[in-house]
Amino acid sequence: MSAADPDKRRLTLPAGRPDARRGASALVVGFDDQAASLAALRTAADLARRLDADLHVVHGIDERDHPVDPDAAVELWDSHARKALEHLHARVRETLAAHPGKWTYHAWNGDPVKLLVTVADEQDALMIVVGTHRHRSLSRMMRSSVSRSLPRVAHRPVLLVADPTGS
């Protein structure tokens, strides 16, 4: 993906019930298959239903979507990333199976904070919903935190949903 064409590898999959009508507004939710993001997805789906809003699920593709071996062939990287994205999309479909409204799954390379803000701005979202961990391990503390960075740069309200497991 070149810097000149950031949407070149953007994956956007409309989903939800085929007969669902378009909502009056939109909500954006970050998803990375962690317990906190699953809680955020469920919360956002409930809010979308109550607010008659379309739901936009956003996943920023990162190094966890790729093999650990940096010397692996490009085909292996692409295959692993495709399988990881298929797994995430299946988790979202499973979680939103009973959701009555329209939802869309967005995934592409880049900083998750920027991706969430971009989709929220494109959709003129009411808010952005993300999960947050109550207790942070040392490895999590070393990585940048979407839940800590997002409220500083978002142009709209951010709802933080705590990890229900407390991990």
GROMACS .gro file of C-alpha atoms in nm:
model
  167
    1MET     CA    1   0.000   0.000   0.000
    2SER     CA    2   0.146   0.333  -0.099
    3ALA     CA    3   0.116   0.650   0.103
    4ALA     CA    4  -0.039   0.813  -0.203
    5ASP     CA    5  -0.329   0.567  -0.208
    6PRO     CA    6  -0.431   0.482   0.150
    7ASP     CA    7  -0.759   0.317   0.043
    8LYS     CA    8  -0.592   0.080  -0.205
    9ARG     CA    9  -0.612  -0.217   0.033
   10ARG     CA   10  -0.920  -0.112   0.225
   11LEU     CA   11  -1.170  -0.390   0.278
   12THR     CA   12  -1.529  -0.278   0.332
   13LEU     CA   13  -1.795  -0.547   0.365
   14PRO     CA   14  -2.160  -0.441   0.401
   15ALA     CA   15  -2.349  -0.690   0.613
   16GLY     CA   16  -2.644  -0.732   0.844
   17ARG     CA   17  -2.990  -0.838   0.747
   18PRO     CA   18  -3.057  -0.787   0.375
   19ASP     CA   19  -3.400  -0.642   0.453
   20ALA     CA   20  -3.270  -0.398   0.718
   21ARG     CA   21  -3.332  -0.038   0.635
   22ARG     CA   22  -3.066   0.227   0.660
   23GLY     CA   23  -3.043   0.381   1.006
   24ALA     CA   24  -3.102   0.745   1.086
   25SER     CA   25  -2.741   0.785   1.203
   26ALA     CA   26  -2.418   0.589   1.250
   27LEU     CA   27  -2.195   0.450   1.526
   28VAL     CA   28  -1.835   0.338   1.480
   29VAL     CA   29  -1.677   0.062   1.690
   30GLY     CA   30  -1.320  -0.064   1.700
   31PHE     CA   31  -1.268  -0.440   1.697
   32ASP     CA   32  -0.954  -0.651   1.745
   33ASP     CA   33  -1.092  -0.980   1.889
   34GLN     CA   34  -0.985  -0.902   2.247
   35ALA     CA   35  -1.240  -0.938   2.530
   36ALA     CA   36  -1.268  -0.560   2.569
   37SER     CA   37  -1.337  -0.504   2.199
   38LEU     CA   38  -1.596  -0.782   2.198
   39ALA     CA   39  -1.769  -0.605   2.489
   40ALA     CA   40  -1.745  -0.278   2.293
   41LEU     CA   41  -1.899  -0.446   1.986
   42ARG     CA   42  -2.192  -0.580   2.189
   43THR     CA   43  -2.243  -0.241   2.355
   44ALA     CA   44  -2.227  -0.058   2.022
   45ALA     CA   45  -2.476  -0.302   1.866
   46ASP     CA   46  -2.718  -0.243   2.154
   47LEU     CA   47  -2.677   0.135   2.122
   48ALA     CA   48  -2.719   0.118   1.743
   49ARG     CA   49  -3.045  -0.069   1.787
   50ARG     CA   50  -3.174   0.178   2.046
   51LEU     CA   51  -3.062   0.484   1.847
   52ASP     CA   52  -3.172   0.350   1.506
   53ALA     CA   53  -2.813   0.380   1.384
   54ASP     CA   54  -2.605   0.189   1.132
   55LEU     CA   55  -2.301   0.020   1.283
   56HIS     CA   56  -1.951   0.048   1.133
   57VAL     CA   57  -1.703  -0.206   1.270
   58VAL     CA   58  -1.339  -0.101   1.216
   59HIS     CA   59  -1.029  -0.321   1.237
   60GLY     CA   60  -0.681  -0.181   1.181
   61ILE     CA   61  -0.461  -0.453   1.036
   62ASP     CA   62  -0.141  -0.479   1.241
   63GLU     CA   63   0.153  -0.710   1.306
   64ARG     CA   64  -0.067  -0.957   1.499
   65ASP     CA   65  -0.243  -1.029   1.168
   66HIS     CA   66   0.087  -1.148   1.015
   67PRO     CA   67   0.336  -1.430   1.078
   68VAL     CA   68   0.610  -1.366   1.332
   69ASP     CA   69   0.894  -1.463   1.096
   70PRO     CA   70   1.000  -1.146   0.908
   71ASP     CA   71   1.183  -1.364   0.653
   72ALA     CA   72   0.867  -1.550   0.553
   73ALA     CA   73   0.756  -1.531   0.190
   74VAL     CA   74   0.512  -1.256   0.095
   75GLU     CA   75   0.257  -1.522   0.001
   76LEU     CA   76   0.273  -1.661   0.356
   77TRP     CA   77   0.221  -1.314   0.501
   78ASP     CA   78  -0.076  -1.252   0.271
   79SER     CA   79  -0.226  -1.595   0.345
   80HIS     CA   80  -0.189  -1.550   0.720
   81ALA     CA   81  -0.332  -1.197   0.709
   82ARG     CA   82  -0.627  -1.316   0.498
   83LYS     CA   83  -0.701  -1.598   0.745
   84ALA     CA   84  -0.676  -1.358   1.039
   85LEU     CA   85  -0.917  -1.114   0.873
   86GLU     CA   86  -1.156  -1.397   0.786
   87HIS     CA   87  -1.149  -1.508   1.150
   88LEU     CA   88  -1.219  -1.153   1.274
   89HIS     CA   89  -1.499  -1.101   1.022
   90ALA     CA   90  -1.653  -1.435   1.127
   91ARG     CA   91  -1.640  -1.327   1.495
   92VAL     CA   92  -1.814  -1.001   1.406
   93ARG     CA   93  -2.079  -1.183   1.197
   94GLU     CA   94  -2.137  -1.429   1.482
   95THR     CA   95  -2.167  -1.153   1.742
   96LEU     CA   96  -2.401  -0.946   1.523
   97ALA     CA   97  -2.609  -1.238   1.391
   98ALA     CA   98  -2.923  -1.120   1.571
   99HIS     CA   99  -2.857  -0.749   1.515
  100PRO     CA  100  -3.164  -0.606   1.338
  101GLY     CA  101  -2.990  -0.314   1.165
  102LYS     CA  102  -2.734  -0.257   0.894
  103TRP     CA  103  -2.367  -0.292   0.972
  104THR     CA  104  -2.045  -0.272   0.777
  105TYR     CA  105  -1.703  -0.422   0.844
  106HIS     CA  106  -1.400  -0.206   0.757
  107ALA     CA  107  -1.042  -0.337   0.770
  108TRP     CA  108  -0.723  -0.194   0.633
  109ASN     CA  109  -0.359  -0.121   0.717
  110GLY     CA  110  -0.283   0.171   0.939
  111ASP     CA  111  -0.297   0.326   1.279
  112PRO     CA  112  -0.625   0.212   1.442
  113VAL     CA  113  -0.687   0.557   1.592
  114LYS     CA  114  -0.662   0.727   1.252
  115LEU     CA  115  -0.878   0.458   1.091
  116LEU     CA  116  -1.151   0.497   1.354
  117VAL     CA  117  -1.149   0.875   1.316
  118THR     CA  118  -1.155   0.845   0.935
  119VAL     CA  119  -1.458   0.613   0.930
  120ALA     CA  120  -1.635   0.820   1.197
  121ASP     CA  121  -1.581   1.137   0.992
  122GLU     CA  122  -1.687   0.966   0.666
  123GLN     CA  123  -2.008   0.841   0.830
  124ASP     CA  124  -2.067   1.152   1.043
  125ALA     CA  125  -2.097   0.912   1.336
  126LEU     CA  126  -2.271   0.999   1.661
  127MET     CA  127  -1.981   0.845   1.855
  128ILE     CA  128  -1.693   0.602   1.848
  129VAL     CA  129  -1.704   0.299   2.080
  130VAL     CA  130  -1.386   0.114   2.183
  131GLY     CA  131  -1.290  -0.135   2.449
  132THR     CA  132  -1.047  -0.063   2.726
  133HIS     CA  133  -0.863  -0.296   2.963
  134ARG     CA  134  -0.897  -0.242   3.337
  135HIS     CA  135  -0.557  -0.392   3.415
  136ARG     CA  136  -0.271  -0.351   3.173
  137SER     CA  137   0.013  -0.599   3.139
  138LEU     CA  138   0.363  -0.467   3.078
  139SER     CA  139   0.343  -0.568   2.710
  140ARG     CA  140   0.015  -0.380   2.669
  141MET     CA  141   0.158  -0.075   2.845
  142MET     CA  142   0.448  -0.067   2.597
  143ARG     CA  143   0.214  -0.054   2.296
  144SER     CA  144   0.017   0.255   2.217
  145SER     CA  145  -0.335   0.241   2.351
  146VAL     CA  146  -0.627   0.315   2.122
  147SER     CA  147  -0.852   0.387   2.420
  148ARG     CA  148  -0.604   0.642   2.559
  149SER     CA  149  -0.514   0.808   2.229
  150LEU     CA  150  -0.855   0.823   2.060
  151PRO     CA  151  -1.029   1.075   2.291
  152ARG     CA  152  -0.747   1.324   2.229
  153VAL     CA  153  -0.787   1.328   1.850
  154ALA     CA  154  -1.150   1.232   1.778
  155HIS     CA  155  -1.390   1.500   1.661
  156ARG     CA  156  -1.684   1.339   1.835
  157PRO     CA  157  -1.767   1.159   2.162
  158VAL     CA  158  -1.579   0.841   2.248
  159LEU     CA  159  -1.738   0.572   2.463
  160LEU     CA  160  -1.491   0.346   2.646
  161VAL     CA  161  -1.624   0.002   2.735
  162ALA     CA  162  -1.435  -0.186   3.007
  163ASP     CA  163  -1.320  -0.542   2.958
  164PRO     CA  164  -1.578  -0.742   3.157
  165THR     CA  165  -1.320  -1.003   3.255
  166GLY     CA  166  -1.099  -0.742   3.419
  167SER     CA  167  -0.788  -0.861   3.239
   0.00000   0.00000   0.00000
